[in-house]
Coordinates of C-alpha atoms and ligand atoms in Angstrom, one line a residue:
M1 CA 147.9 -32.3 -62.7
P2 CA 151.6 -33.3 -63.0
A3 CA 152.9 -36.0 -60.7
A4 CA 154.7 -35.1 -57.5
Q5 CA 157.8 -33.1 -58.3
T6 CA 160.0 -34.1 -55.3
P7 CA 162.0 -37.2 -55.7
D8 CA 163.2 -39.3 -52.8
P9 CA 166.3 -37.6 -51.4
R10 CA 168.5 -40.8 -51.8
Q11 CA 167.3 -41.2 -55.4
H12 CA 168.0 -37.5 -56.1
A13 CA 171.5 -37.7 -54.5
F14 CA 172.3 -40.9 -56.5
V15 CA 171.3 -39.3 -59.8
Q16 CA 173.1 -36.1 -59.1
S17 CA 176.3 -38.0 -58.3
I18 CA 176.2 -39.6 -61.7
L19 CA 175.2 -36.4 -63.6
A20 CA 178.1 -34.6 -61.9
T21 CA 180.4 -36.5 -64.4
A22 CA 178.3 -35.5 -67.4
H23 CA 180.0 -33.6 -70.2
S24 CA 177.4 -30.9 -70.5
L25 CA 177.3 -30.3 -66.8
S26 CA 181.0 -30.2 -66.2
A27 CA 182.3 -26.7 -65.3
N28 CA 185.6 -27.6 -67.1
S29 CA 183.9 -28.6 -70.3
P30 CA 185.1 -26.5 -73.2
N31 CA 181.9 -27.0 -75.0
R32 CA 179.1 -26.6 -72.4
A33 CA 176.2 -27.8 -74.4
S34 CA 172.6 -26.7 -74.0
T35 CA 169.5 -28.8 -74.1
K36 CA 168.5 -30.0 -77.6
A37 CA 165.0 -29.6 -79.0
Q38 CA 164.6 -33.4 -78.9
G39 CA 166.4 -36.5 -77.7
V40 CA 166.0 -39.9 -79.1
G41 CA 166.9 -43.4 -77.9
S42 CA 166.2 -47.0 -78.8
A43 CA 166.9 -50.2 -77.0
P44 CA 166.2 -53.9 -77.3
V45 CA 164.3 -56.2 -74.9
N46 CA 166.5 -58.7 -73.0
I47 CA 165.8 -62.1 -71.6
A48 CA 167.7 -63.1 -68.5
L49 CA 169.5 -66.4 -68.6
S50 CA 170.2 -66.1 -64.9
K51 CA 167.4 -64.1 -63.3
Y52 CA 167.1 -61.0 -61.2
W53 CA 164.4 -61.6 -58.5
G54 CA 164.3 -59.6 -55.3
K55 CA 165.6 -56.2 -54.1
R56 CA 168.0 -55.5 -51.3
D57 CA 167.2 -51.8 -51.5
A58 CA 163.8 -50.8 -53.1
V59 CA 164.6 -47.0 -53.1
L60 CA 167.8 -47.3 -55.2
N61 CA 166.5 -50.5 -56.9
L62 CA 169.4 -52.6 -55.9
P63 CA 169.1 -56.3 -56.6
Q64 CA 169.7 -59.2 -54.2
N65 CA 171.8 -60.9 -56.9
G66 CA 173.4 -60.3 -60.2
S67 CA 172.0 -61.6 -63.5
V68 CA 173.0 -62.4 -67.1
S69 CA 171.0 -61.6 -70.2
I70 CA 170.7 -61.8 -73.9
S71 CA 169.3 -58.9 -75.9
L72 CA 166.8 -59.5 -78.7
P73 CA 167.5 -57.2 -81.7
G74 CA 164.4 -56.0 -83.5
L75 CA 162.2 -56.2 -80.4
G76 CA 162.2 -53.2 -78.2
S77 CA 161.5 -49.6 -77.7
E78 CA 162.1 -46.3 -79.6
T79 CA 161.6 -43.1 -77.7
Q80 CA 161.5 -39.4 -78.5
L81 CA 161.8 -36.9 -75.7
K82 CA 161.0 -33.2 -75.9
P83 CA 160.7 -30.5 -73.3
A84 CA 157.1 -29.6 -72.4
V85 CA 155.7 -26.6 -70.6
A86 CA 152.6 -27.4 -68.4
Q87 CA 152.8 -31.1 -67.7
D88 CA 154.2 -34.4 -68.9
S89 CA 152.5 -36.0 -71.9
V90 CA 153.1 -39.6 -72.5
W91 CA 152.4 -41.4 -75.8
L92 CA 152.6 -45.1 -76.1
N93 CA 152.2 -46.8 -79.5
D94 CA 150.5 -43.7 -81.0
Q95 CA 148.0 -43.3 -78.1
Q96 CA 148.2 -40.6 -75.5
L97 CA 148.0 -42.0 -72.0
D98 CA 146.0 -40.4 -69.2
A99 CA 148.3 -38.9 -66.6
S100 CA 146.7 -41.3 -64.0
A101 CA 147.5 -44.4 -66.0
P102 CA 150.0 -46.6 -64.1
F103 CA 152.5 -46.6 -67.1
A104 CA 152.4 -42.7 -67.3
K105 CA 152.6 -42.3 -63.5
R106 CA 155.6 -44.5 -63.2
L107 CA 157.3 -42.7 -66.1
S108 CA 156.6 -39.3 -64.6
E109 CA 158.0 -40.4 -61.2
F110 CA 161.2 -41.5 -62.9
L111 CA 161.4 -38.2 -64.8
N112 CA 161.1 -36.3 -61.5
L113 CA 164.8 -37.2 -61.1
F114 CA 165.8 -35.3 -64.3
R115 CA 163.7 -32.1 -64.4
T116 CA 165.5 -28.8 -64.7
A117 CA 164.5 -25.2 -64.8
E118 CA 164.9 -25.3 -68.6
V119 CA 162.9 -28.6 -68.9
P120 CA 160.3 -28.7 -66.2
F121 CA 158.2 -31.3 -68.0
F122 CA 158.6 -33.8 -70.8
E123 CA 156.8 -35.1 -73.8
V124 CA 157.6 -38.8 -74.2
V125 CA 156.7 -40.6 -77.4
T126 CA 157.4 -44.3 -77.3
Q127 CA 156.9 -47.1 -79.7
N128 CA 157.1 -50.6 -78.2
S129 CA 157.5 -53.5 -80.6
V130 CA 156.6 -56.0 -77.9
P131 CA 153.4 -56.4 -75.9
T132 CA 153.5 -54.0 -72.9
A133 CA 153.7 -55.8 -69.5
A134 CA 153.3 -59.3 -70.9
G135 CA 156.4 -60.8 -69.3
L136 CA 158.4 -59.8 -72.4
A137 CA 160.5 -57.2 -70.7
S138 CA 159.0 -54.1 -72.2
S139 CA 160.0 -52.0 -69.1
A140 CA 163.6 -53.1 -69.7
S141 CA 163.7 -51.7 -73.3
G142 CA 161.5 -48.8 -72.3
Y143 CA 163.6 -47.4 -69.5
A144 CA 166.9 -48.1 -71.4
A145 CA 165.5 -46.2 -74.5
L146 CA 164.3 -43.4 -72.2
V147 CA 167.7 -43.0 -70.5
L148 CA 169.4 -42.9 -73.9
A149 CA 166.9 -40.2 -75.0
L150 CA 167.6 -38.2 -71.8
D151 CA 171.4 -38.5 -72.5
D152 CA 170.7 -37.2 -76.0
L153 CA 168.3 -34.4 -75.0
F154 CA 170.7 -33.0 -72.3
D155 CA 173.8 -34.0 -74.2
W156 CA 175.3 -35.6 -71.1
Q157 CA 177.5 -38.0 -73.1
L158 CA 177.7 -40.4 -70.2
P159 CA 179.4 -43.8 -70.7
M160 CA 177.2 -46.8 -71.0
T161 CA 177.9 -48.0 -67.4
Q162 CA 176.6 -44.7 -66.0
L163 CA 173.6 -44.8 -68.2
S164 CA 173.0 -48.4 -67.0
L165 CA 173.0 -47.1 -63.4
L166 CA 170.3 -44.6 -64.4
A167 CA 168.3 -47.1 -66.3
R168 CA 168.3 -49.4 -63.3
M169 CA 166.4 -46.7 -61.4
G170 CA 163.6 -47.0 -63.9
S171 CA 163.5 -50.8 -64.0
G172 CA 166.2 -53.2 -62.8
S173 CA 166.2 -55.2 -66.0
A174 CA 166.6 -52.0 -68.0
S175 CA 170.2 -51.8 -66.8
R176 CA 171.0 -54.8 -69.1
S177 CA 169.1 -53.5 -72.2
L178 CA 171.7 -50.9 -73.1
Y179 CA 173.8 -53.5 -74.7
P180 CA 173.4 -55.9 -77.7
G181 CA 174.3 -59.5 -77.2
F182 CA 175.0 -60.8 -73.7
A183 CA 175.1 -58.5 -70.7
I184 CA 176.0 -59.0 -67.0
W185 CA 174.3 -56.9 -64.3
H186 CA 176.6 -56.9 -61.2
A187 CA 174.6 -56.9 -58.0
G188 CA 177.2 -54.6 -56.4
Q189 CA 177.8 -54.3 -52.7
Q190 CA 177.9 -50.6 -51.9
G191 CA 175.1 -48.9 -50.1
D192 CA 175.3 -46.0 -52.5
G193 CA 174.4 -48.3 -55.4
L194 CA 177.1 -46.9 -57.7
D195 CA 178.6 -50.4 -58.3
S196 CA 175.3 -52.0 -59.4
F197 CA 175.4 -51.6 -63.2
A198 CA 175.4 -53.8 -66.2
E199 CA 178.1 -54.2 -68.8
A200 CA 178.5 -56.1 -72.1
L201 CA 179.8 -59.6 -72.1
D202 CA 181.5 -59.5 -75.5
A203 CA 181.2 -63.1 -76.7
P204 CA 179.4 -63.3 -80.1
W205 CA 177.7 -66.7 -80.6
P206 CA 176.3 -66.8 -84.2
E207 CA 174.5 -70.1 -83.7
F208 CA 172.6 -69.0 -80.6
C209 CA 168.8 -68.8 -81.0
V210 CA 165.9 -67.6 -78.8
G211 CA 162.4 -68.7 -79.6
L212 CA 159.4 -66.9 -78.2
V213 CA 156.4 -69.1 -77.3
E214 CA 153.5 -66.7 -76.7
I215 CA 151.0 -68.3 -74.4
D216 CA 149.2 -65.1 -73.5
V217 CA 150.2 -61.5 -74.1
A218 CA 147.5 -59.9 -71.8
E219 CA 148.8 -57.7 -69.1
K220 CA 149.9 -59.7 -66.1
P221 CA 147.9 -59.4 -62.9
V222 CA 150.9 -59.0 -60.6
G223 CA 153.8 -56.8 -61.9
S224 CA 157.4 -57.8 -61.3
T225 CA 158.0 -55.2 -58.6
A226 CA 155.0 -56.3 -56.5
G227 CA 155.8 -60.0 -57.2
M228 CA 159.3 -59.6 -55.9
Q229 CA 158.1 -57.9 -52.8
Q230 CA 155.6 -60.6 -52.1
T231 CA 158.2 -63.4 -52.7
T232 CA 160.9 -61.8 -50.5
A233 CA 158.5 -61.1 -47.7
A234 CA 156.6 -64.4 -47.6
C235 CA 158.7 -67.2 -48.9
A236 CA 161.1 -69.3 -46.7
L237 CA 162.5 -70.9 -49.9
Y238 CA 163.6 -67.4 -51.0
Q239 CA 166.5 -67.5 -48.5
A240 CA 168.3 -69.9 -50.8
W241 CA 167.7 -67.9 -53.9
P242 CA 170.4 -65.1 -54.0
A243 CA 173.3 -67.6 -53.5
Q244 CA 172.0 -70.0 -56.1
A245 CA 171.4 -67.1 -58.5
E246 CA 175.0 -65.9 -58.1
R247 CA 176.3 -69.4 -58.7
D248 CA 174.2 -69.8 -61.8
K249 CA 175.3 -66.5 -63.1
A250 CA 179.0 -67.5 -62.8
V251 CA 178.3 -70.9 -64.5
I252 CA 176.4 -69.2 -67.4
I253 CA 179.1 -66.6 -67.9
D254 CA 181.7 -69.5 -68.1
A255 CA 179.4 -71.4 -70.5
I256 CA 179.0 -68.4 -72.8
R257 CA 182.7 -67.9 -72.9
A258 CA 183.3 -71.6 -73.6
Q259 CA 180.3 -71.8 -76.0
D260 CA 179.2 -74.8 -73.9
F261 CA 175.5 -74.8 -74.9
S262 CA 174.4 -77.8 -72.8
R263 CA 175.8 -76.2 -69.7
L264 CA 174.2 -72.9 -70.5
G265 CA 170.8 -74.3 -71.3
A266 CA 170.6 -76.6 -68.3
T267 CA 171.7 -73.9 -65.9
A268 CA 169.3 -71.3 -67.4
E269 CA 166.3 -73.6 -67.3
H270 CA 167.1 -74.7 -63.7
N271 CA 167.6 -71.1 -62.7
A272 CA 164.2 -70.1 -64.1
L273 CA 162.4 -73.0 -62.4
S274 CA 164.1 -72.2 -59.1
M275 CA 162.9 -68.6 -59.3
H276 CA 159.4 -69.7 -60.1
A277 CA 159.6 -72.2 -57.1
T278 CA 160.2 -69.2 -54.8
M279 CA 157.1 -67.4 -56.2
I280 CA 154.9 -70.5 -55.9
A281 CA 156.0 -71.1 -52.4
S282 CA 155.1 -67.6 -51.2
W283 CA 151.8 -66.9 -49.6
P284 CA 149.4 -66.0 -51.2
P285 CA 150.9 -68.1 -53.9
L286 CA 152.2 -66.3 -57.0
L287 CA 151.9 -68.5 -60.1
Y288 CA 152.5 -66.8 -63.5
W289 CA 152.0 -70.0 -65.4
Q290 CA 148.9 -71.0 -67.3
A291 CA 148.0 -74.6 -68.2
E292 CA 149.4 -74.1 -71.7
S293 CA 152.7 -73.0 -70.1
V294 CA 153.1 -76.3 -68.5
I295 CA 152.1 -78.2 -71.7
A296 CA 154.9 -76.2 -73.5
M297 CA 157.5 -77.1 -70.8
Q298 CA 156.6 -80.8 -71.2
Q299 CA 157.0 -80.4 -74.9
V300 CA 160.5 -79.1 -74.4
W301 CA 161.3 -82.0 -72.2
T302 CA 159.9 -84.5 -74.7
L303 CA 162.0 -82.9 -77.5
R304 CA 165.1 -83.2 -75.4
Q305 CA 164.4 -86.9 -74.8
Q306 CA 164.1 -87.2 -78.6
G307 CA 167.6 -85.7 -78.9
V308 CA 166.6 -82.2 -79.9
E309 CA 168.7 -80.0 -77.5
V310 CA 166.3 -77.2 -76.5
Y311 CA 165.8 -75.5 -73.1
F312 CA 163.4 -73.0 -71.8
T313 CA 163.4 -70.0 -69.6
M314 CA 160.4 -68.0 -68.2
D315 CA 160.0 -64.6 -66.6
A316 CA 157.1 -63.0 -64.7
G317 CA 154.5 -64.2 -67.1
P318 CA 153.1 -67.3 -68.8
N319 CA 155.3 -67.2 -72.0
L320 CA 158.2 -69.4 -72.6
K321 CA 161.5 -68.4 -74.2
L322 CA 163.3 -71.3 -75.9
L323 CA 167.1 -71.6 -76.1
F324 CA 168.6 -73.7 -78.8
L325 CA 171.4 -73.6 -81.5
A326 CA 170.7 -72.9 -85.2
A327 CA 171.2 -76.6 -86.1
Q328 CA 168.0 -77.3 -84.1
K329 CA 165.9 -74.5 -85.5
K330 CA 164.0 -76.6 -87.9
A331 CA 163.1 -79.3 -85.4
V332 CA 162.1 -76.7 -82.7
S333 CA 160.0 -74.7 -85.1
A334 CA 158.2 -77.8 -86.3
A335 CA 157.3 -78.7 -82.7
F336 CA 156.2 -75.1 -81.9
P337 CA 154.2 -73.8 -84.9
G338 CA 154.2 -70.0 -85.1
L339 CA 157.4 -69.8 -83.0
K340 CA 159.1 -66.5 -83.4
V341 CA 162.9 -67.2 -83.7
I342 CA 165.5 -64.5 -83.0
E343 CA 169.1 -65.0 -83.8
P344 CA 170.8 -62.3 -81.7
F345 CA 174.2 -62.4 -83.4
S346 CA 173.2 -63.0 -87.0
S347 CA 173.5 -59.9 -89.2
Ligands
2P0_401 C1 164.8 -60.7 -65.0 N1 162.5 -60.1 -64.3 O1 166.0 -60.9 -64.6 C2 163.7 -61.0 -64.1 C3 163.2 -62.3 -64.2 C4 161.3 -60.8 -64.3 C5 161.7 -62.2 -63.9 O2 163.8 -58.3 -64.3 O3 161.0 -53.8 -60.1 O4 160.6 -55.1 -64.4 O5 161.2 -52.6 -62.4 O6 163.2 -53.5 -61.1 O7 163.1 -55.1 -64.0 C6 161.5 -57.9 -64.3 O8 161.7 -57.0 -63.3 O9 161.5 -55.1 -62.1 C7 162.7 -58.8 -64.3 P1 161.8 -53.7 -61.4 P2 161.8 -55.5 -63.6 O10 164.6 -60.3 -66.2

């Protein structure tokens, strides 16, 4: 049976206020478009340099603090969306998922916000080029690609900032995955959530590199949403987090604009460790690291002592993402055999 059809009233009102501005729904539009046979969308994963951790409003998925990210071209999601008749069908990497699978249920609940008389159900076909739910932000690229596919299917022609608001409802970090390069997600202040969207920080940095150290790509035991709930509810240290995260965000934006890599790297690493400190200090403790994660962190610190300027960041999983400039690529790759290096701004 399909998932519940009735979305939360606040979520419904939020989405309707955005769609009211859509080209295809505007009464004044000279070319009122109809639904297409298929919509497509693709989006990259992104890695936060200054993290989102904690919600101030779980219904509208509003964050406690803003964040800054870098998108990783070549890693992400491609989605095709078609109208369906009897129920949603969800395909992930060529496999049809059972409607009761957590991935499919979450997707159908999100799609409840967008059903119409003409399109009561959806067929969703997604290819993810990153391991799903392994702390490599597949929900970010997934919901960004899905929102782009919805925009295409319904021919809304919404601006990116509006699509970012919609993507945020699927997964907070998805708000940032609509953009290549660096992106800033503004926490916003309004209760209606309309000022909490991401936009591009247009500052190409051709030497900037991200290296993926894969410790374990198995599905994480505690998802980000539950992890955030646990941390905000049961960690005294968390009180200090939102203000620090906003300060770090500002420093990182300045460092990107000034191409001050040392400042960026040090702030990003400190920010990630501070976020993990709040997780570890919650009860029951939340530790995403494995023994190999700590060994890799120590390797990074040793490299820095040896004069190789490399920093790490980590998300809700055991894997490390290394930050370095192209001049250090050889030295970093030698220290981490099998390192997958992405150069976000190189053609
Ligand atoms: C981030 N993470 O800024 C942080 C750092 C994980 C650690 O955004 O509940 O999957 O769907 O809004 O976006 C992962 O959280 O959480 C995340 P929901 P999401 O990248």
